Amino acid sequence: MLKKVNDLLQEISNISVKSSEELESFRLKYLSKKGLISDLFDAFRNVPAEDKKEVGQKLNLLKQNAVEKYNFLKSGLLSTEEISEGNDLTRPAFPFSNGSRHPISIVRNEIIDIFSRIGFTVAEGPEIEDDDHVFTKLNFAPEHPARDMQDTFYISRISSEDSSPEDILLRTHTSSVQIRVMQREKPPIRNIFPGRVFRNEAISARAHCIFHQVEGLYIDENVSFADLKQTLRFFATEMFGKETEIRLRPSYFPFTEPSAELDVSCKICGGKGCNVCKHTGWLEILGCGMVHPNVLEACNIDSNKYTGFAFGMGIERIAMLKYQVNDLRLYFENDIRFLDQFKTAF
Ligand code: DAH
């Protein structure tokens, strides 16, 4: 009997299982009611009294070992089964999509890149500005309608009747950065100023109260309108393609004289006329002009010695033309289905 128990102890300690069927056979063979250990307990009755103590201890040890072995084999089997059934570590991971840049960022970076190739560097200014930098020093008359509450978000206003250079507001255009740069730097100045601007407009497909502009400024001796035209031609062909034509139409801005607006030939119809260009063949993309002498003087730049040009464009407008997006609101809604379409290298 003792030998049998010892043999079984040895046998059990050597057993391993590879499947739940093998585990079940182990249970049936050793631990079930009709199993070997149960048989031994039955046979224990016939063990002579003087051996009962030793054999009984061994028998209990055998049963305990068998139960522990069973639990051990079961837990080992569970973890391998978990891996093979649900948690295959070699399985490909969940597909996750790479983010993409926002179209406004893509176009802004492209504009910066194009102008940096002809020597323009980026400068920035504050979004919360004062009337002096946004209007007064840019030669806006005191009663100019752009200062009106309908266009400008005021943060604090000195007087409810008239505007004052100290009024604090959200900048309505990036032209304010021209003033900041001219106040702190001496010509030659050759910068572009990308940034966010704010206007008190009702939100629709064609207008938003927040949008983005890029402003350009070049001040030096002998800067002429021809330099402006050449710079804008370079920009238009780099942005919209080599075959793009440009035209300048006279316009008015308080801070430039003369002023103009730049049109590019419609890329979609090649200038023949379509819905996008409203059958004119041309698309307006920016405002520009020669910096008004009053603006130079307001920033202590000698307008007899220096001249310069400036231009300003809306990034949303350029992006709309480039990607043929017809609703401005899409840029602000952060709908992944819209944003996912702009996976590019920029
Ligand atoms: N600031 C003008 C706007 O927001 C755009 C502009 C026009 C900027 C002419 C300029 C410029 O620098 O010369 O509509």
XYZ file of C-alpha atoms and ligand atoms in Angstrom, residues 140 172-175 178 199 211 213-216 253 255-256 259-260 286-290 309-313, ligand 1:
41
model
C -8.570 104.896 -40.588
C -10.297 92.651 -37.198
C -7.325 92.154 -39.518
C -3.653 91.209 -39.324
C -2.670 94.647 -40.698
C 2.419 95.852 -39.702
C -15.342 90.252 -36.864
C -11.109 83.523 -39.595
C -5.361 86.016 -42.622
C -1.812 86.311 -43.858
C -0.499 89.830 -44.170
C 2.654 90.767 -46.068
C -7.923 100.715 -48.305
C -3.590 102.208 -45.245
C -2.433 101.867 -48.879
C -4.670 100.207 -53.460
C -5.659 97.203 -55.515
C -6.378 89.471 -51.796
C -6.113 93.199 -51.133
C -2.853 95.078 -51.556
C -1.187 98.403 -52.265
C 1.695 100.760 -51.573
C 4.019 97.501 -50.275
C 1.561 95.458 -48.242
C -0.987 92.796 -48.973
C -3.482 90.766 -46.992
C -5.382 87.593 -47.785
N -6.632 94.289 -43.999
C -7.431 94.084 -45.183
C -8.694 93.309 -44.829
O -8.764 92.743 -43.774
C -6.669 93.296 -46.214
C -5.546 94.116 -46.787
C -5.788 94.906 -47.874
C -4.293 94.084 -46.226
C -4.774 95.662 -48.431
C -3.269 94.839 -46.757
C -3.528 95.627 -47.875
O -2.048 94.853 -46.254
O -2.507 96.373 -48.394
O -9.592 93.277 -45.595
